[in-house]
Structures are given as structure tokens and as C-alpha cells.
Amino acid sequence: MGPHCEHRRPPVTANDPFAQLARERRSTRAFLPTPVSDDTVLELLRLARLAPSGANLQPGHFCVLRNAARQRLTERLVHAWKTGQQETEDYSYFPQPMPMALKRRQVASAQALYGALGVAREDRAGRDAHFERNFHFFDAPVALVVTMEHAFGSGGYMDLGMALYGLMLAAQSQGLATCAIGALASYPSLIRQTLGLGDHVHIVCGLALGHANPDAAVNQTRTCRCEPEEYVRYLD
Ligand SMILES: Cc1cc2nc3c(=O)[nH]c(=O)nc-3n(C[C@H](O)[C@H](O)[C@H](O)COP(=O)(O)O)c2cc1C
């Protein structure tokens, strides 16, 4: 961690319940087998849906994958990835080209992850073995695929992102943990076909949800954030 990676804890929010949730949430990539009830999942999704959206359009859907549907999707995703199949994603994420400042953040997050796992930079097999875990939803008891109506533009993604963060924090407040899985967005056609979704549906990401396994090395991953000097501007 560099000098900008310290989590400063402003005393003003020290005991604030929201601040605590926001600080404690982190992407969790190993879960206990403890089940999460359908009622709990539904309640979390209701809370997520309280997120604001432009004209209250509430874009997006959550597919809760169960049993054979989940197994089939995982098998097909793993196969597609292992055989090097390529698809065009429904939406772009990474800036092209990636500015150096962002590249550094990306590298730091990968180092945090693989460092926690004890996987060396040149250990391709070790990295691949971990990457495959994405397609298993990290064995979380709850596996979601997040979709959005294709006709939405960037604003829809913004709205859905707010709902996703709401979902993550709602889960956190119930003692549950999450990880968004953008890796799924690499295979939109495969996912649509496997889940029987129409062409009008965009595949946004997956989401793993469950009780964190506190002993898993991967869950010791800690990321940092840049300081306000880098992202706040005062204009008079
Ligand atoms: C839209 C989105 C997609 C993501 N996709 C993945 C993914 O495919 N695999 C993964 O392990 N983590 C994924 N993450 C987790 C990020 O790596 C993580 O949020 C970031 O490194 C910051 O760490 P933190 O969530 O622990 O604070 C994703 C996060 C978001 C918001």
C-alpha cells in the first residue's frame, strides 16, 4: 500500500452506522455454506430497489439462479472461458486506452487480491484457478445475474449501480457479504441463451451473496482508495 492507501477515519462519522457499513463492506470471494433464505434475498432486493432512479424508471432485473440453472450456467461459462471463446460485451467498462493513473489502481487491486491468495505475478495457473472461481459465484449460497433492458443508456447503468450498492450495504447490515462479478459480462450471449433471456436484455454482472468465510485467505484482500485531492475539486 502506498502513501495514499491509508483509510482515514474522520472522527465526525466514527460511530455513524452508515459509515461503519460503508467502511466494513468489501468484496468477499469465499463463503460459508450457511444458506440464506429466499425471504432474506427478497427483502434485500426490495431495499436495493429503494435506490433513486431517473424519473423512477427503476432499471434492471435480478435473476436468482438456483439448482440446475446455476449449475448449467457455471458449466457453460467455465467451458467458454477455458476454450478461449470471445464475445462482444453489451457495454464497455475499461477506458481505452487506460490512463496510467487508472492502470496503477487496477494493478494495485490485482496485487491486493493475489497477494492475499499468495499467488505470484508469474503464476499463470494460480491466477487462472482463482479466476475460474468467478464463474462458480465463489460458491456463494446465492448467485444472482443482474440484467438491464438494452434500450437504457448510461443513465440506466448509473441507476442500476446505485441499486447494486444499496444491495451490498443492505446485505452488509444483515451480516452478509457480496461480490459483484463483472467477469460474467464477457459472455452475454451465452448467458442469455442459457437463462432463456431475450436479445433485448443486457447482461450487466453477476453477484455472489452469502455469509463470508472469515478464515479464507482471499477474504483478507484489502483495497485502498485515493485521497480527496485526487477526486474533489473546489471551484469558486
Ligand atoms: C461492477 C463491478 C464488477 C466487479 N467484477 C469483479 C469480478 O469479476 N471479480 C472479482 O473478483 N471482483 C469483482 N469486483 C470487485 C472489485 O474488484 C472490488 O470492488 C474493488 O477491487 C474494490 O474492492 P472492495 O470491493 O473490496 O472495496 C467488481 C466490482 C464491481 C463494482
PDB file of C-alpha atoms and ligand atoms in Angstrom, residues 25-27 29 109 134 138 179-183 223 225, ligand 1:
ATOM      1  CA  ARG A  25     -18.092  -3.696   3.205  1.00  0.00           C
ATOM      2  CA  ARG A  26     -15.588  -5.354   0.979  1.00  0.00           C
ATOM      3  CA  SER A  27     -15.730  -7.735  -1.918  1.00  0.00           C
ATOM      4  CA  ARG A  29     -14.768 -14.168  -2.537  1.00  0.00           C
ATOM      5  CA  SER A 109      -6.226  -4.162  -6.720  1.00  0.00           C
ATOM      6  CA  ASN A 134     -15.817 -16.080 -10.648  1.00  0.00           C
ATOM      7  CA  PHE A 138     -17.298 -18.109  -5.469  1.00  0.00           C
ATOM      8  CA  CYS A 179     -19.003  -9.615  -4.546  1.00  0.00           C
ATOM      9  CA  ALA A 180     -20.016  -8.106  -7.872  1.00  0.00           C
ATOM     10  CA  ILE A 181     -18.819 -10.298 -10.741  1.00  0.00           C
ATOM     11  CA  GLY A 182     -18.160  -8.249 -13.847  1.00  0.00           C
ATOM     12  CA  ALA A 183     -16.368 -11.276 -15.328  1.00  0.00           C
ATOM     13  CA  THR A 223      -8.077  -2.409  -1.252  1.00  0.00           C
ATOM     14  CA  ARG A 225      -8.934   4.473  -2.104  1.00  0.00           C
TER      15      ARG A 225
HETATM   16  C1  LIG B   1     -19.187  -3.696 -11.376  1.00  0.00           C
HETATM   17  C2  LIG B   1     -18.159  -4.494 -10.624  1.00  0.00           C
HETATM   18  C3  LIG B   1     -17.632  -5.631 -11.186  1.00  0.00           C
HETATM   19  C4  LIG B   1     -16.703  -6.400 -10.481  1.00  0.00           C
HETATM   20  N1  LIG B   1     -16.262  -7.579 -11.019  1.00  0.00           N
HETATM   21  C5  LIG B   1     -15.479  -8.382 -10.278  1.00  0.00           C
HETATM   22  C6  LIG B   1     -15.125  -9.676 -10.768  1.00  0.00           C
HETATM   23  O1  LIG B   1     -15.499 -10.077 -11.867  1.00  0.00           O
HETATM   24  N2  LIG B   1     -14.362 -10.467  -9.986  1.00  0.00           N
HETATM   25  C7  LIG B   1     -13.928 -10.052  -8.740  1.00  0.00           C
HETATM   26  O2  LIG B   1     -13.262 -10.855  -8.069  1.00  0.00           O
HETATM   27  N3  LIG B   1     -14.228  -8.833  -8.266  1.00  0.00           N
HETATM   28  C8  LIG B   1     -15.005  -8.006  -8.980  1.00  0.00           C
HETATM   29  N4  LIG B   1     -15.367  -6.773  -8.496  1.00  0.00           N
HETATM   30  C9  LIG B   1     -14.865  -6.337  -7.187  1.00  0.00           C
HETATM   31  C10 LIG B   1     -13.802  -5.231  -7.333  1.00  0.00           C
HETATM   32  O3  LIG B   1     -12.578  -5.803  -7.689  1.00  0.00           O
HETATM   33  C11 LIG B   1     -13.714  -4.517  -5.983  1.00  0.00           C
HETATM   34  O4  LIG B   1     -14.938  -3.854  -5.739  1.00  0.00           O
HETATM   35  C12 LIG B   1     -12.580  -3.476  -5.917  1.00  0.00           C
HETATM   36  O5  LIG B   1     -11.329  -4.074  -6.071  1.00  0.00           O
HETATM   37  C13 LIG B   1     -12.611  -2.734  -4.576  1.00  0.00           C
HETATM   38  O6  LIG B   1     -12.518  -3.645  -3.507  1.00  0.00           O
HETATM   39  P1  LIG B   1     -13.645  -3.776  -2.397  1.00  0.00           P
HETATM   40  O7  LIG B   1     -14.953  -4.065  -3.078  1.00  0.00           O
HETATM   41  O8  LIG B   1     -13.212  -4.927  -1.529  1.00  0.00           O
HETATM   42  O9  LIG B   1     -13.714  -2.486  -1.637  1.00  0.00           O
HETATM   43  C14 LIG B   1     -16.268  -5.979  -9.188  1.00  0.00           C
HETATM   44  C15 LIG B   1     -16.794  -4.809  -8.645  1.00  0.00           C
HETATM   45  C16 LIG B   1     -17.730  -4.080  -9.342  1.00  0.00           C
HETATM   46  C17 LIG B   1     -18.316  -2.842  -8.695  1.00  0.00           C
END
